[in-house]
Every structure is written in C-alpha cells, then in structure tokens.
C-alpha cells in the first residue's frame, strides 16, 4: 500500500464491507450462534484453548483481566426480582466478530491487522508491535494482549506438555495482540485442498474448533456467499443483511418475530457473527 | 526566522514525494551471492548432482564422463511436496530400496555409511537446509499443483524457482534469500494463467479467485502474447499464521 494508492482510494479504505466492485467471492466466512440452544457449558472455550495454543494464565492474572480466552462465555443475570440461586441468567459466547469495517484495523500503527478478501480480520503476530490501540478501539473487547512471555518465562507448557501445541498456529511471545481467527489454519488447509481440485470449499468441509466441540450444535459456521451453506440459510431466514447497520425487519412497526441480531450493529462495524435469541419477558 | 530550515524541509519533502512514486515501480533486488545460505554439514554427503543431475549423453557440457546424473524426478524422493505443506525427507527404506540393487557403488564410502544406518535400524539425522520461521505457512502442494500439474512446467525448473540449482550441488545449500520480500517479488509478477492444453479447466482461475493488490477488483490483464495473466496471493493471512 503506497501513499498514492491510499490517497486515491481513501473512501474505500475505511469501509471494506462488500459493495458492487468488491464482492466477497468466492468466500465470506461467517457464523451464526443460537443462544436458545447454548447451555453455557464452556466446551467451545476449552476447544479454542486446545486448538489455538492459548495459555492458561491462572487465577491471579485472570483477576487482573489478563486471561487469553479468545472464546469466552459472557453471563447476563436476569433482573426478574428473584434471589441468586433462583435467579435466571443468559449466556452469550463472545469472540472476535470479524467485522467488515473493523474499528481495530483502522487504528493499527503498523498494519498488523487488516482485512482479507474472504472477510476475515487478520492478525499478523510478527508484525504487531503491541501498541494495544486495536484493543482499545474494539467495541466487543475481544482482543487479548500477551503481557507475559507465556511459553518461556511463565512456563505455561512445561516439558512434554509443549507437545500438545498445534503446529499450525504460532505460539505467541510477549508483547503481541491476539484474537479469535475463525480457526484460519483450518480454513486455509481446506481452501488449498479445494483449489487443488478446482472447486470451492463445500459446506461441512471445514469446522471451527468451537463449532466442532459444541454439544448443542448452537454454533454454525460456513461460507456466507454459498447458497447451500447452513449459515447462508440462517442469515437469509432471519433477514439479517451483512451490509446493513439497521435491518429492514427491525424498522417495521411492532418489530419482528425473527430471532437473529448482531451485537452493536448500530456502531457500523458490520460484524460477521449473527446471534439468535428469542426476547424473553424477563430480559426486557 | 528559521530561514535556514527551508532548504532541508524542501529536500525532505522532495525525497518523500519521489519515494512515494518510486515505491510503486521498484522491484526487490534479485538474488545475489550474499543470499547463499550456510553450508549445512550433513551426516552423509548426499550427492544431489548424481541423482538429479543431467545425463551426460543429453548434456554434453558435463565435462566429466563418469559423473553424469540420473535425472531422477525431485518428487521421487521428496514425495510429500505434491500433497502437503512440507516437501519432506524420504525414509531410509527409499534409499536402500534402490541401493541394495546397485552393487557397483556398494563399496563407496557414502553408501557404506548409508548401510551402517540401515543395519543399525536408525534414521539418518539429516539437517534442515531451508528452514522457515514458525509464523510462516508455506505450502509446497499449492505451488506444485499450480506450476507442475496445471501448467506442466518441468519439475526441476519449478523446484529451482525457490531452491536454486540443486541438481548441480552435492549437499543442498540455500541459494535464494527465502525472505518475505523475495517471496512477494514473485507473487507481484503477472503469471500466465492458462493451463496445459490437455487440462480443460486447470490453471489458477482468475475472476473468481483473483487476488487484489488495490482496493478495486482488478481488470483482467493480458501479456504481450495475449495470454491471461494474474498475480499471486497477497493476503497476509495466507502465508502468516
């Protein structure tokens, strides 16, 4: 990216969500999470730790807010007047939303996080200098910073245990930012196989670790532009449009019965993750 | 006031303006002598030129008549290249599989050494010559598919793009820099897309899977011969992991 290129195309730099001359073709990876099916069991978070070489930081650092869970289960208490053991709550698995106009991308001073053509928000560890600006600008707070050198000084994976590390994912050192990648190592492996056979990745050929581990099949993941994919059908059924900051269905009088929504849509980051949840009386 | 600053500011401004344009045109430097990797000492001095080198009858420039090569396909031994990320080192069985049927060289010191490992039932501890950093994902498979299987270019030529003239070496030595800038210098070139004639839909499909170096979708490009060309991927997350 040169300065001339940047100046000529300044308007396009800010918004990289698809418009006519920049369609997502042939891939746009997206997710749909059914919160009515989610039981908050944390299997997705555990699977993510195993797949992506995440360090377990321990109680003390966790209380300092330095945990590295790319996938976390947020818990929301229901204000229904009941006391703790009877009080209801809801779960929400929160991970990087892979925004189309990601706030983190525009502020990185070194261009370590940028958008890929298949709609992912990439994070290049060896380019990152650890300014933590992206984390400050992320409305979902899903970026995690390596405050310590977990593999060496913290000795998170002592001898023998380091053999559980996934060789397809970098083991991050001190001072870099990291976040959910939509298991990009699996996507790339599937894309290479598919391209060698002259086709695109089929529905069901690639799964993220969290999706694979979910016992309730609450998470579906796939290619949003593939009309055969489950994610495409879900987004279509729920009338959630990737390019809109206000969905048409919500503009109708009386609202909509459909369950699909995206978190902080009105901030216009155009997230790639749709959540499905029935609005309950107790939560209103 | 500060009049003495005018010229330096002007010069700096000029330099920056010029470099903005220069960046567009510049190409990374080509391979130089300095890019030679270290000579890695291997447990057995494996003669690549003898296995993969040109045969004497075909290649009269080879001065020593007894030292012609066997022109063995690189992928015969480095068999994982076409189906995985790594090219791989063959197991000892593969060496022995041929060499137990070649009695004429059986008493040569290197072969004697080879059979020592075989008799001791130990793998040969070959050293790695082309070692990429851990944050890089390079796939041999994709490059082999693109250039050898879809375009039918000669195997040794394609492997040589990155590995140099291994067929003239004894033990392999890194000849190219294998740095990011060097990788990108090739990815930014316009490569012919068309496949070999007998593959109906080979080659890298442009349009549907074109790689964009600007913010706009690129128009189809053609070279002087009128063939469709395309650049290689430039997405950070294709090579970095």
mmCIF file of N, CA, C and O in Angstrom, chain A residues 39-78:
data_model
loop_
_atom_site.group_PDB
_atom_site.id
_atom_site.type_symbol
_atom_site.label_atom_id
_atom_site.label_comp_id
_atom_site.label_asym_id
_atom_site.label_seq_id
_atom_site.Cartn_x
_atom_site.Cartn_y
_atom_site.Cartn_z
ATOM 1 N N UNK A 39 -26.048 -23.791 26.213
ATOM 2 C CA UNK A 39 -26.247 -24.089 27.623
ATOM 3 C C UNK A 39 -25.146 -23.498 28.488
ATOM 4 O O UNK A 39 -25.111 -23.738 29.687
ATOM 5 N N UNK A 40 -24.229 -22.783 27.874
ATOM 6 C CA UNK A 40 -23.144 -22.166 28.637
ATOM 7 C C UNK A 40 -22.169 -23.169 29.216
ATOM 8 O O UNK A 40 -21.592 -22.934 30.281
ATOM 9 N N UNK A 41 -21.956 -24.287 28.524
ATOM 10 C CA UNK A 41 -21.135 -25.358 29.087
ATOM 11 C C UNK A 41 -19.646 -25.094 28.961
ATOM 12 O O UNK A 41 -18.833 -25.815 29.511
ATOM 13 N N UNK A 42 -19.258 -24.077 28.160
ATOM 14 C CA UNK A 42 -17.841 -23.717 28.003
ATOM 15 C C UNK A 42 -17.008 -24.695 27.190
ATOM 16 O O UNK A 42 -15.790 -24.572 27.152
ATOM 17 N N UNK A 43 -17.651 -25.678 26.539
ATOM 18 C CA UNK A 43 -16.873 -26.610 25.717
ATOM 19 C C UNK A 43 -16.192 -25.876 24.570
ATOM 20 O O UNK A 43 -15.064 -26.201 24.189
ATOM 21 N N UNK A 44 -16.856 -24.850 24.021
ATOM 22 C CA UNK A 44 -16.272 -24.097 22.913
ATOM 23 C C UNK A 44 -14.994 -23.397 23.354
ATOM 24 O O UNK A 44 -13.996 -23.389 22.637
ATOM 25 N N UNK A 45 -15.031 -22.836 24.563
ATOM 26 C CA UNK A 45 -13.860 -22.125 25.062
ATOM 27 C C UNK A 45 -12.694 -23.086 25.266
ATOM 28 O O UNK A 45 -11.550 -22.781 24.929
ATOM 29 N N UNK A 46 -13.002 -24.279 25.799
ATOM 30 C CA UNK A 46 -11.952 -25.273 26.024
ATOM 31 C C UNK A 46 -11.364 -25.733 24.698
ATOM 32 O O UNK A 46 -10.145 -25.840 24.537
ATOM 33 N N UNK A 47 -12.248 -25.963 23.723
ATOM 34 C CA UNK A 47 -11.767 -26.384 22.408
ATOM 35 C C UNK A 47 -10.869 -25.335 21.799
ATOM 36 O O UNK A 47 -9.869 -25.642 21.153
ATOM 37 N N UNK A 48 -11.200 -24.079 22.028
ATOM 38 C CA UNK A 48 -10.411 -22.980 21.485
ATOM 39 C C UNK A 48 -9.024 -22.944 22.127
ATOM 40 O O UNK A 48 -8.025 -22.752 21.443
ATOM 41 N N UNK A 49 -8.982 -23.172 23.434
ATOM 42 C CA UNK A 49 -7.685 -23.237 24.118
ATOM 43 C C UNK A 49 -6.810 -24.322 23.511
ATOM 44 O O UNK A 49 -5.610 -24.141 23.299
ATOM 45 N N UNK A 50 -7.426 -25.480 23.233
ATOM 46 C CA UNK A 50 -6.648 -26.600 22.714
ATOM 47 C C UNK A 50 -6.198 -26.353 21.285
ATOM 48 O O UNK A 50 -5.077 -26.679 20.914
ATOM 49 N N UNK A 51 -7.069 -25.760 20.483
ATOM 50 C CA UNK A 51 -6.765 -25.613 19.062
ATOM 51 C C UNK A 51 -5.751 -24.507 18.817
ATOM 52 O O UNK A 51 -4.878 -24.635 17.969
ATOM 53 N N UNK A 52 -5.882 -23.409 19.562
ATOM 54 C CA UNK A 52 -5.133 -22.207 19.197
ATOM 55 C C UNK A 52 -3.966 -21.890 20.121
ATOM 56 O O UNK A 52 -3.517 -20.748 20.159
ATOM 57 N N UNK A 53 -3.476 -22.867 20.865
ATOM 58 C CA UNK A 53 -2.304 -22.674 21.727
ATOM 59 C C UNK A 53 -2.476 -21.528 22.708
ATOM 60 O O UNK A 53 -1.588 -20.703 22.879
ATOM 61 N N UNK A 54 -3.644 -21.453 23.335
ATOM 62 C CA UNK A 54 -3.875 -20.374 24.281
ATOM 63 C C UNK A 54 -3.302 -20.759 25.640
ATOM 64 O O UNK A 54 -3.500 -21.882 26.103
ATOM 65 N N UNK A 55 -2.592 -19.835 26.280
ATOM 66 C CA UNK A 55 -2.055 -20.123 27.612
ATOM 67 C C UNK A 55 -3.137 -20.009 28.688
ATOM 68 O O UNK A 55 -3.980 -19.114 28.625
ATOM 69 N N UNK A 56 -3.112 -20.899 29.654
ATOM 70 C CA UNK A 56 -3.985 -20.789 30.818
ATOM 71 C C UNK A 56 -3.239 -19.939 31.840
ATOM 72 O O UNK A 56 -2.161 -20.315 32.299
ATOM 73 N N UNK A 57 -3.796 -18.762 32.182
ATOM 74 C CA UNK A 57 -2.987 -17.779 32.902
ATOM 75 C C UNK A 57 -3.049 -17.943 34.425
ATOM 76 O O UNK A 57 -2.203 -17.427 35.128
ATOM 77 N N UNK A 58 -4.061 -18.627 34.924
ATOM 78 C CA UNK A 58 -4.161 -18.782 36.372
ATOM 79 C C UNK A 58 -5.034 -17.722 37.010
ATOM 80 O O UNK A 58 -5.333 -16.684 36.411
ATOM 81 N N UNK A 59 -5.417 -17.974 38.254
ATOM 82 C CA UNK A 59 -6.403 -17.146 38.940
ATOM 83 C C UNK A 59 -5.970 -15.685 39.081
ATOM 84 O O UNK A 59 -6.722 -14.759 38.796
ATOM 85 N N UNK A 60 -4.715 -15.487 39.487
ATOM 86 C CA UNK A 60 -4.275 -14.125 39.782
ATOM 87 C C UNK A 60 -4.330 -13.226 38.538
ATOM 88 O O UNK A 60 -4.883 -12.133 38.552
ATOM 89 N N UNK A 61 -3.781 -13.742 37.431
ATOM 90 C CA UNK A 61 -3.768 -12.942 36.206
ATOM 91 C C UNK A 61 -5.165 -12.812 35.642
ATOM 92 O O UNK A 61 -5.516 -11.799 35.029
ATOM 93 N N UNK A 62 -5.996 -13.824 35.868
ATOM 94 C CA UNK A 62 -7.377 -13.734 35.401
ATOM 95 C C UNK A 62 -8.089 -12.577 36.089
ATOM 96 O O UNK A 62 -8.802 -11.800 35.456
ATOM 97 N N UNK A 63 -7.848 -12.438 37.395
ATOM 98 C CA UNK A 63 -8.497 -11.356 38.133
ATOM 99 C C UNK A 63 -7.970 -10.003 37.689
ATOM 100 O O UNK A 63 -8.629 -8.988 37.846
ATOM 101 N N UNK A 64 -6.762 -9.973 37.151
ATOM 102 C CA UNK A 64 -6.226 -8.730 36.590
ATOM 103 C C UNK A 64 -6.768 -8.454 35.196
ATOM 104 O O UNK A 64 -6.348 -7.494 34.554
ATOM 105 N N UNK A 65 -7.613 -9.336 34.717
ATOM 106 C CA UNK A 65 -8.154 -9.158 33.372
ATOM 107 C C UNK A 65 -7.172 -9.519 32.289
ATOM 108 O O UNK A 65 -7.212 -8.980 31.195
ATOM 109 N N UNK A 66 -6.243 -10.424 32.591
ATOM 110 C CA UNK A 66 -5.230 -10.766 31.598
ATOM 111 C C UNK A 66 -5.427 -12.156 31.025
ATOM 112 O O UNK A 66 -4.502 -12.748 30.490
ATOM 113 N N UNK A 67 -6.628 -12.695 31.137
ATOM 114 C CA UNK A 67 -6.869 -14.023 30.578
ATOM 115 C C UNK A 67 -6.864 -13.951 29.052
ATOM 116 O O UNK A 67 -7.100 -12.893 28.474
ATOM 117 N N UNK A 68 -6.597 -15.079 28.433
ATOM 118 C CA UNK A 68 -6.401 -15.098 26.989
ATOM 119 C C UNK A 68 -7.488 -15.873 26.260
ATOM 120 O O UNK A 68 -7.242 -16.431 25.212
ATOM 121 N N UNK A 69 -8.685 -15.952 26.848
ATOM 122 C CA UNK A 69 -9.734 -16.743 26.204
ATOM 123 C C UNK A 69 -10.286 -16.040 24.973
ATOM 124 O O UNK A 69 -11.087 -15.116 25.094
ATOM 125 N N UNK A 70 -9.909 -16.535 23.797
ATOM 126 C CA UNK A 70 -10.416 -15.945 22.560
ATOM 127 C C UNK A 70 -11.923 -16.110 22.483
ATOM 128 O O UNK A 70 -12.628 -15.277 21.964
ATOM 129 N N UNK A 71 -12.381 -17.240 23.033
ATOM 130 C CA UNK A 71 -13.817 -17.518 23.076
ATOM 131 C C UNK A 71 -14.208 -17.473 24.539
ATOM 132 O O UNK A 71 -13.657 -18.227 25.340
ATOM 133 N N UNK A 72 -15.091 -16.568 24.911
ATOM 134 C CA UNK A 72 -15.497 -16.506 26.307
ATOM 135 C C UNK A 72 -17.011 -16.561 26.385
ATOM 136 O O UNK A 72 -17.711 -16.127 25.473
ATOM 137 N N UNK A 73 -17.511 -17.120 27.468
ATOM 138 C CA UNK A 73 -18.956 -17.161 27.675
ATOM 139 C C UNK A 73 -19.321 -16.019 28.609
ATOM 140 O O UNK A 73 -18.919 -16.016 29.765
ATOM 141 N N UNK A 74 -20.044 -15.074 28.098
ATOM 142 C CA UNK A 74 -20.499 -13.967 28.933
ATOM 143 C C UNK A 74 -21.807 -14.364 29.603
ATOM 144 O O UNK A 74 -22.634 -15.040 29.002
ATOM 145 N N UNK A 75 -21.975 -13.936 30.851
ATOM 146 C CA UNK A 75 -23.169 -14.308 31.588
ATOM 147 C C UNK A 75 -23.940 -13.047 31.957
ATOM 148 O O UNK A 75 -23.377 -12.103 32.500
ATOM 149 N N UNK A 76 -25.223 -13.043 31.632
ATOM 150 C CA UNK A 76 -26.070 -11.887 31.940
ATOM 151 C C UNK A 76 -27.172 -12.316 32.889
ATOM 152 O O UNK A 76 -27.963 -13.197 32.555
ATOM 153 N N UNK A 77 -27.197 -11.710 34.070
ATOM 154 C CA UNK A 77 -28.241 -12.032 35.044
ATOM 155 C C UNK A 77 -29.553 -11.425 34.588
ATOM 156 O O UNK A 77 -29.585 -10.314 34.068
ATOM 157 N N UNK A 78 -30.606 -12.152 34.828
ATOM 158 C CA UNK A 78 -31.930 -11.611 34.525
ATOM 159 C C UNK A 78 -32.439 -10.863 35.740
ATOM 160 O O UNK A 78 -32.417 -11.383 36.849
#
